[in-house]
């Protein structure tokens, strides 16, 4: 016969639809170690018992005060009762506690979508869980929004009287432990050798071993220092392969003898390394690297005919853009802008000036176009202006006009007009009707009108 404890565990799991499977790895809902029995008491219906931990709850100023006041009662097993007076759905509180238990380095990957983040934000703001509030805002600032999602974000931030983070405000357009050596050093050396082996075309067995080592380094009970080893070793290998590639491309551009095998090896290595970075949720630095690779960008357009890196570059950019689009990786606004402005003119020139044998992979180009458009849409209007100036100068004047960002451009123009209307309305000045550019209206004319 099931014990009362088992029944409570089942009730807690059922209340979240099994969604706490990730946070449970970090101690959430562990009855055997929990020292706080928290009763969620809704306005109507049955109360919901939660098994939590005081050292986690004390991250909240609200719970720090409650635990200080009633610690003797909690020690005796008497629950703290929390009346839900704002969020009438107990599952919202449960979801917030799940995110609270997730380590800080993984919090941004804990959200399913915009609505999930808003659900957590509302409860986190009420309970003064500042780290959860910050994680919600950082996530919301970096992922794509539908119009309904944008309105929901505005409404939520306003109703909670929260000051959004500077980048979120910009998008919303609002008025901020081996005696002689350390185990970690040994791992760093061994992992570096493994990565170098795989990057130079080692057989599948070596790759499989390397991937398992990388994964084990970030799983409990491994020290967080081993996760840092992963980052250092992977990024060093990425940089090594980029430099090897640039050396060969420089020879290619200057019509010197170049080693096609080294180029192929470096290309294969870069694609594998990028996938590992995404798998380990540490791809942000790699994206920063690529966004700042102006030398590589210049090499790519210096000699386009039969350029040996074009297809791999497109595949890497597609992977990055899609990851940004899906919220698989979250990077700062300035990195998203730098990534787009560095590689947009290169993409346009590679497609426009390439020989006919290049660029026949329409699916690859279509994926590149869609991902690029989605990332542009995550930028504030002022950043989009810089992007569209490049697009007009580098893409529209070419015969192929690739990539096609016309939908994103028209949306930007509409938002500019609306921003002017809002400004005139607030200032009491003259207004004019906002309109969407007609199909026959040229982009040059539209841009002049918008300015």
Coordinates of C-alpha atoms in Angstrom, one line a residue:
X1 CA 0.0 0.0 0.0
X2 CA 1.3 3.4 -0.9
X3 CA 2.5 5.6 1.9
X4 CA 1.2 9.2 2.4
X5 CA 4.6 10.4 1.2
X6 CA 4.2 8.5 -2.1
X7 CA 0.8 9.9 -2.6
X8 CA 2.0 13.4 -2.0
X9 CA 4.8 12.9 -4.5
X10 CA 2.3 11.7 -7.1
X11 CA 0.0 14.6 -6.5
X12 CA 2.9 17.0 -7.0
X13 CA 3.9 15.4 -10.2
X14 CA 0.4 15.3 -11.5
X15 CA -0.1 19.0 -10.8
X16 CA 2.6 19.8 -13.3
X17 CA 1.8 17.2 -16.0
X18 CA 5.2 15.7 -15.5
X19 CA 6.9 19.0 -16.5
X20 CA 9.3 19.0 -13.5
X21 CA 11.4 16.1 -14.9
X22 CA 14.2 18.5 -15.7
X23 CA 14.3 20.5 -12.4
X24 CA 13.9 17.2 -10.4
X25 CA 17.5 16.5 -11.3
X26 CA 18.5 19.5 -9.1
X27 CA 16.5 18.4 -6.0
X28 CA 13.0 19.9 -6.7
X29 CA 10.3 17.8 -5.1
X30 CA 12.7 15.5 -3.3
X31 CA 10.7 14.5 -0.2
X32 CA 13.7 12.8 1.5
X33 CA 15.8 16.0 1.6
X34 CA 13.1 18.7 1.7
X35 CA 12.9 20.7 4.9
X36 CA 10.0 22.9 3.9
X37 CA 6.4 21.8 3.4
X38 CA 4.7 24.5 1.5
X39 CA 0.9 24.4 1.0
X40 CA -0.4 26.3 -2.0
X41 CA -3.9 27.3 -1.1
X42 CA -5.9 28.6 -4.0
X43 CA -9.0 30.7 -3.8
X44 CA -11.1 27.7 -4.5
X45 CA -10.4 24.0 -4.6
X46 CA -8.0 21.7 -2.8
X47 CA -4.6 22.9 -1.6
X48 CA -1.4 21.6 -3.1
X49 CA 1.5 20.4 -1.0
X50 CA 5.0 21.1 -2.2
X51 CA 8.3 19.6 -0.8
X52 CA 11.0 22.3 -1.1
X53 CA 14.3 23.3 0.5
X54 CA 15.0 26.3 2.7
X55 CA 18.4 27.1 1.1
X56 CA 16.7 27.5 -2.2
X57 CA 13.7 29.4 -1.0
X58 CA 15.9 31.9 0.9
X59 CA 17.0 33.3 -2.5
X60 CA 13.6 35.1 -2.3
X61 CA 13.3 38.1 0.1
X62 CA 9.7 37.1 0.7
X63 CA 10.6 33.5 1.8
X64 CA 13.7 34.7 3.7
X65 CA 11.3 36.7 5.9
X66 CA 8.7 34.0 6.2
X67 CA 11.3 31.3 7.1
X68 CA 12.9 33.6 9.7
X69 CA 9.4 34.2 11.3
X70 CA 8.2 30.6 11.3
X71 CA 11.3 28.5 11.3
X72 CA 10.3 26.7 14.5
X73 CA 7.0 25.7 12.9
X74 CA 8.7 24.6 9.7
X75 CA 11.1 22.4 11.7
X76 CA 8.1 20.8 13.4
X77 CA 6.6 19.9 10.1
X78 CA 3.9 22.6 10.1
X79 CA 3.4 24.0 6.6
X80 CA 3.6 27.6 5.5
X81 CA 0.3 28.4 3.9
X82 CA 0.4 30.7 0.8
X83 CA -2.9 32.1 -0.4
X84 CA -3.0 32.6 -4.2
X85 CA -4.4 36.1 -4.4
X86 CA -3.1 37.1 -7.8
X87 CA -2.3 34.0 -9.9
X88 CA -5.2 31.8 -9.5
X89 CA -3.5 28.8 -11.1
X90 CA -1.3 26.8 -8.6
X91 CA 0.6 25.3 -11.5
X92 CA 2.1 28.8 -12.2
X93 CA 3.7 28.8 -8.8
X94 CA 4.9 25.2 -9.3
X95 CA 6.4 26.2 -12.6
X96 CA 8.2 29.1 -11.0
X97 CA 9.7 26.9 -8.3
X98 CA 10.9 24.4 -11.0
X99 CA 12.8 27.2 -12.8
X100 CA 14.2 28.4 -9.4
X101 CA 15.8 25.0 -8.9
X102 CA 17.5 25.0 -12.3
X103 CA 21.2 26.1 -12.1
X104 CA 21.8 29.7 -13.3
X105 CA 23.9 28.6 -16.3
X106 CA 20.9 26.6 -17.6
X107 CA 18.0 28.9 -16.6
X108 CA 17.7 30.5 -20.0
X109 CA 17.1 27.1 -21.6
X110 CA 14.4 26.2 -19.0
X111 CA 11.7 28.1 -20.7
X112 CA 9.4 26.4 -23.3
X113 CA 8.2 29.6 -25.0
X114 CA 7.2 33.2 -24.3
X115 CA 4.1 32.3 -22.5
X116 CA 6.0 30.0 -20.2
X117 CA 8.5 32.8 -19.4
X118 CA 5.6 35.2 -18.7
X119 CA 3.9 32.7 -16.3
X120 CA 7.2 32.4 -14.4
X121 CA 7.8 36.1 -14.4
X122 CA 4.4 37.0 -12.8
X123 CA 5.0 34.6 -9.8
X124 CA 8.7 35.5 -9.6
X125 CA 7.9 39.2 -9.3
X126 CA 5.3 38.6 -6.6
X127 CA 7.7 36.4 -4.5
X128 CA 10.7 38.7 -5.0
X129 CA 12.7 36.0 -6.9
X130 CA 15.0 38.5 -8.5
X131 CA 17.2 35.9 -10.3
X132 CA 14.1 34.3 -11.9
X133 CA 12.8 37.8 -13.0
X134 CA 16.2 38.6 -14.6
X135 CA 16.3 35.2 -16.4
X136 CA 12.8 35.7 -17.7
X137 CA 13.6 39.2 -19.1
X138 CA 16.9 38.0 -20.7
X139 CA 15.0 35.1 -22.4
X140 CA 12.1 37.4 -23.6
X141 CA 14.5 40.0 -25.0
X142 CA 16.3 37.5 -27.2
X143 CA 13.6 35.2 -28.7
X144 CA 11.3 36.0 -31.6
X145 CA 7.8 37.4 -30.8
X146 CA 4.5 37.1 -32.5
X147 CA 2.4 40.2 -32.4
X148 CA 0.2 38.6 -29.7
X149 CA 3.3 37.6 -27.7
X150 CA 4.6 41.2 -27.9
X151 CA 1.4 42.6 -26.6
X152 CA 1.4 40.0 -23.8
X153 CA 4.9 41.0 -22.7
X154 CA 4.0 44.7 -22.7
X155 CA 0.9 44.0 -20.6
X156 CA 2.7 41.7 -18.2
X157 CA 5.6 44.1 -17.6
X158 CA 3.2 47.0 -17.2
X159 CA 0.7 45.3 -14.9
X160 CA 3.6 44.1 -12.6
X161 CA 5.1 47.6 -12.5
X162 CA 8.5 46.1 -13.5
X163 CA 11.4 47.9 -15.0
X164 CA 12.4 45.9 -18.0
X165 CA 16.0 45.1 -18.7
X166 CA 17.7 47.7 -21.0
X167 CA 17.6 45.4 -24.1
X168 CA 14.0 44.3 -23.4
X169 CA 13.0 47.9 -23.1
X170 CA 14.8 48.7 -26.4
X171 CA 12.7 46.1 -28.2
X172 CA 9.5 47.3 -26.5
X173 CA 10.4 50.9 -27.4
X174 CA 9.6 51.9 -23.8
X175 CA 10.7 55.3 -22.0
X176 CA 17.5 49.7 -19.1
X177 CA 40.4 19.7 -5.4
X178 CA 46.3 14.9 -6.7
X179 CA 49.1 16.3 -4.9
X180 CA 51.3 17.5 -7.8
X181 CA 48.7 18.3 -10.3
X182 CA 45.0 19.3 -10.5
X183 CA 42.5 16.9 -12.0
X184 CA 41.1 19.7 -14.0
X185 CA 44.5 20.4 -15.6
X186 CA 44.8 16.7 -16.6
X187 CA 41.3 16.8 -18.1
X188 CA 42.2 19.9 -20.0
X189 CA 45.2 18.3 -21.6
X190 CA 43.5 15.0 -22.4
X191 CA 40.4 16.7 -23.8
X192 CA 42.6 19.0 -25.9
X193 CA 44.3 16.0 -27.5
X194 CA 41.0 14.3 -28.1
X195 CA 39.5 17.3 -29.8
X196 CA 42.6 17.8 -32.0
X197 CA 42.4 14.1 -33.0
X198 CA 38.7 14.4 -34.0
X199 CA 39.3 17.7 -35.8
X200 CA 41.9 16.1 -37.9
X201 CA 39.6 13.3 -39.2
X202 CA 39.9 10.6 -36.6
X203 CA 37.6 7.6 -37.0
X204 CA 34.1 7.5 -35.5
X205 CA 35.3 5.7 -32.3
X206 CA 37.5 8.6 -31.3
X207 CA 34.6 11.0 -32.0
X208 CA 32.2 8.9 -29.9
X209 CA 34.6 8.8 -26.9
X210 CA 35.2 12.6 -27.1
X211 CA 31.5 13.3 -27.2
X212 CA 30.9 11.1 -24.1
X213 CA 33.7 12.9 -22.2
X214 CA 32.3 16.3 -23.1
X215 CA 28.9 15.3 -21.9
X216 CA 30.1 13.6 -18.6
X217 CA 32.0 16.8 -17.8
X218 CA 28.8 18.8 -17.4
X219 CA 26.7 16.1 -15.7
X220 CA 26.4 15.6 -11.9
X221 CA 28.4 14.9 -9.9
X222 CA 31.2 16.5 -12.0
X223 CA 32.6 19.7 -10.7
X224 CA 31.6 22.9 -12.5
X225 CA 35.3 23.4 -13.2
X226 CA 35.1 20.5 -15.7
X227 CA 32.3 22.3 -17.6
X228 CA 34.7 25.3 -17.8
X229 CA 37.4 22.9 -19.3
X230 CA 34.9 22.0 -22.0
X231 CA 34.4 25.6 -23.0
X232 CA 38.1 26.4 -23.0
X233 CA 39.1 23.3 -25.0
X234 CA 36.3 23.6 -27.5
X235 CA 36.8 27.3 -28.2
X236 CA 40.5 26.8 -28.6
X237 CA 39.8 24.1 -31.2
X238 CA 37.4 26.3 -33.0
X239 CA 40.0 29.1 -33.1
X240 CA 42.7 26.6 -34.3
X241 CA 40.5 25.4 -37.2
X242 CA 39.4 28.9 -38.1
X243 CA 43.1 30.0 -38.3
X244 CA 44.0 27.0 -40.4
X245 CA 41.1 27.7 -42.7
X246 CA 42.0 31.4 -43.1
X247 CA 45.6 30.4 -44.0
X248 CA 44.4 28.2 -46.8
X249 CA 41.8 30.7 -48.0
X250 CA 44.4 33.4 -48.1
X251 CA 46.5 31.2 -50.4
X252 CA 43.4 30.5 -52.5
X253 CA 42.5 34.2 -52.8
X254 CA 46.1 35.0 -54.0
X255 CA 46.2 32.1 -56.4
X256 CA 48.9 30.3 -54.5
X257 CA 49.0 26.6 -54.1
X258 CA 46.5 25.7 -51.4
X259 CA 45.7 22.4 -49.6
X260 CA 42.2 21.4 -50.4
X261 CA 42.4 18.5 -47.9
X262 CA 43.2 20.8 -45.0
X263 CA 40.2 23.0 -46.0
X264 CA 37.9 20.0 -46.1
X265 CA 39.2 18.8 -42.7
X266 CA 38.8 22.2 -41.1
X267 CA 35.3 22.6 -42.5
X268 CA 34.2 19.3 -41.2
X269 CA 35.7 20.0 -37.8
X270 CA 34.0 23.4 -37.5
X271 CA 30.6 22.0 -38.2
X272 CA 31.1 19.2 -35.7
X273 CA 32.5 21.5 -33.0
X274 CA 29.6 23.9 -33.5
X275 CA 27.1 21.0 -32.9
X276 CA 28.9 20.0 -29.7
X277 CA 28.8 23.6 -28.5
X278 CA 25.0 23.7 -29.1
X279 CA 24.6 20.3 -27.5
X280 CA 26.4 21.5 -24.4
X281 CA 24.6 24.8 -24.4
X282 CA 27.7 26.9 -24.6
X283 CA 27.6 28.2 -28.2
X284 CA 27.4 31.9 -27.3
X285 CA 31.2 32.5 -27.5
X286 CA 31.4 30.7 -30.8
X287 CA 28.7 33.0 -32.2
X288 CA 30.6 36.0 -30.9
X289 CA 33.8 34.6 -32.6
X290 CA 32.0 34.4 -35.9
X291 CA 30.3 37.7 -35.6
X292 CA 33.7 39.4 -35.1
X293 CA 35.5 37.5 -37.9
X294 CA 35.9 40.4 -40.3
X295 CA 39.1 38.9 -41.8
X296 CA 37.3 35.7 -42.7
X297 CA 34.4 37.7 -44.2
X298 CA 36.9 39.7 -46.3
X299 CA 38.6 36.5 -47.5
X300 CA 35.2 35.1 -48.5
X301 CA 34.4 37.9 -50.9
X302 CA 38.0 38.4 -52.3
X303 CA 37.7 35.4 -54.6
X304 CA 34.3 33.9 -55.0
X305 CA 34.6 31.5 -57.9
X306 CA 34.8 27.9 -56.6
X307 CA 35.4 29.2 -53.1
X308 CA 35.9 26.0 -51.0
X309 CA 34.3 27.3 -47.9
X310 CA 31.0 28.7 -49.2
X311 CA 28.8 25.7 -48.6
X312 CA 30.2 25.1 -45.1
X313 CA 29.8 28.8 -44.2
X314 CA 26.2 28.7 -45.3
X315 CA 25.6 25.6 -43.2
X316 CA 27.2 27.1 -40.1
X317 CA 25.2 30.4 -40.5
X318 CA 21.9 28.4 -41.0
X319 CA 22.6 26.4 -37.8
X320 CA 23.3 29.6 -35.8
X321 CA 20.3 31.5 -37.2
X322 CA 17.9 28.6 -36.6
X323 CA 19.2 28.2 -33.0
X324 CA 18.7 31.9 -32.4
X325 CA 15.2 31.7 -34.0
X326 CA 14.2 28.8 -31.7
X327 CA 15.7 30.2 -28.6
X328 CA 18.1 27.3 -28.4
X329 CA 20.8 29.7 -27.6
X330 CA 20.4 33.2 -26.2
X331 CA 22.9 35.9 -27.1
X332 CA 23.0 39.6 -26.4
X333 CA 21.5 42.2 -28.8
X334 CA 24.9 43.5 -29.9
X335 CA 26.1 40.1 -30.9
X336 CA 23.0 39.4 -32.9
X337 CA 23.5 42.7 -34.7
X338 CA 27.2 42.1 -35.3
X339 CA 26.5 38.7 -36.7
X340 CA 24.0 40.0 -39.2
X341 CA 25.9 43.1 -40.3
X342 CA 29.2 41.1 -40.7
X343 CA 27.7 38.3 -42.8
X344 CA 24.8 39.8 -44.7
X345 CA 26.9 41.5 -47.4
X346 CA 29.0 38.4 -47.7
X347 CA 26.0 36.2 -48.2
X348 CA 24.6 38.6 -50.8
X349 CA 27.9 38.7 -52.8
X350 CA 28.5 35.0 -52.6
X351 CA 25.2 34.2 -54.1
X352 CA 25.2 37.1 -56.6
X353 CA 28.7 36.7 -58.0
X354 CA 29.1 32.9 -57.7
X355 CA 29.5 30.6 -60.7
X356 CA 26.3 28.8 -61.8
X357 CA 27.5 25.5 -60.2
X358 CA 27.3 27.1 -56.8
X359 CA 24.2 27.9 -54.8
X360 CA 22.0 25.3 -56.4
X361 CA 21.0 24.0 -53.0
X362 CA 17.8 26.0 -52.8
X363 CA 16.8 24.4 -49.5
X364 CA 20.0 25.6 -47.9
X365 CA 19.5 29.1 -49.3
X366 CA 15.9 29.2 -48.2
X367 CA 16.8 28.1 -44.7
X368 CA 19.5 30.8 -44.6
X369 CA 17.0 33.4 -45.7
X370 CA 14.3 32.4 -43.2
X371 CA 16.7 32.2 -40.3
X372 CA 18.3 35.6 -41.1
X373 CA 14.9 37.2 -41.3
X374 CA 13.9 35.8 -37.9
X375 CA 17.0 37.1 -36.3
X376 CA 16.6 40.6 -37.8
X377 CA 13.1 40.7 -36.3
X378 CA 14.6 40.2 -32.8
X379 CA 16.4 43.5 -33.1
X380 CA 15.1 46.9 -32.0
X381 CA 14.1 49.4 -34.8
X382 CA 17.3 51.4 -34.6
X383 CA 19.4 48.2 -35.1
X384 CA 17.2 47.1 -37.9
X385 CA 17.9 50.4 -39.7
X386 CA 21.6 49.5 -39.9
X387 CA 20.7 46.0 -41.3
X388 CA 18.3 47.3 -43.9
X389 CA 20.8 49.9 -45.1
X390 CA 23.3 47.1 -45.8
X391 CA 20.5 45.0 -47.4
X392 CA 19.4 47.8 -49.8
X393 CA 23.0 48.6 -50.8
X394 CA 24.3 45.0 -51.1
X395 CA 21.2 42.9 -52.1
X396 CA 18.5 44.9 -53.8
X397 CA 20.8 46.2 -56.5
X398 CA 21.9 42.7 -57.5
X399 CA 20.0 40.6 -60.0
X400 CA 19.3 37.7 -57.6
X401 CA 18.3 40.1 -54.8
X402 CA 19.3 37.5 -52.1
X403 CA 18.5 37.3 -49.3
X404 CA 14.9 38.5 -49.6
X405 CA 14.1 40.4 -46.5
X406 CA 11.2 42.4 -48.0
X407 CA 8.6 41.2 -45.4
X408 CA 10.9 42.1 -42.5
X409 CA 11.6 45.4 -44.2
X410 CA 8.0 46.3 -44.7
X411 CA 7.2 45.4 -41.1
X412 CA 10.0 47.7 -40.0
X413 CA 8.6 50.6 -42.1
X414 CA 5.2 50.1 -40.6
X415 CA 6.6 50.2 -37.1
X416 CA 8.5 53.4 -37.9
X417 CA 5.3 55.1 -39.1
X418 CA 3.5 53.9 -36.0
X419 CA 6.3 55.2 -33.8
X420 CA 6.0 58.6 -35.4
X421 CA 2.3 58.6 -34.9
X422 CA 2.7 57.7 -31.2
X423 CA 5.3 60.5 -30.9
X424 CA 3.1 63.1 -32.5
X425 CA 0.1 62.0 -30.4
X426 CA 2.0 62.2 -27.2
X427 CA 3.4 65.6 -28.2
X428 CA 0.1 67.0 -29.5
X429 CA 1.6 67.5 -33.0
X430 CA 0.0 66.7 -36.4
X431 CA -0.7 63.1 -37.2
X432 CA -1.0 61.2 -40.4
X433 CA -2.4 57.7 -41.2
X434 CA 0.0 54.8 -40.9
X435 CA 0.1 52.6 -43.9
X436 CA 1.7 49.5 -45.2
X437 CA 3.8 50.1 -48.4
X438 CA 1.9 49.0 -51.5
X439 CA 3.4 46.2 -53.7
X440 CA 4.3 48.7 -56.3
X441 CA 6.1 51.0 -54.0
X442 CA 9.9 50.8 -54.3
X443 CA 12.0 50.1 -51.2
X444 CA 14.1 53.2 -51.8
X445 CA 11.0 55.4 -51.8
X446 CA 9.7 53.7 -48.7
X447 CA 13.0 54.2 -46.9
X448 CA 13.1 57.9 -47.8
X449 CA 9.5 58.2 -46.6
X450 CA 10.3 56.4 -43.3
X451 CA 13.2 58.8 -42.6

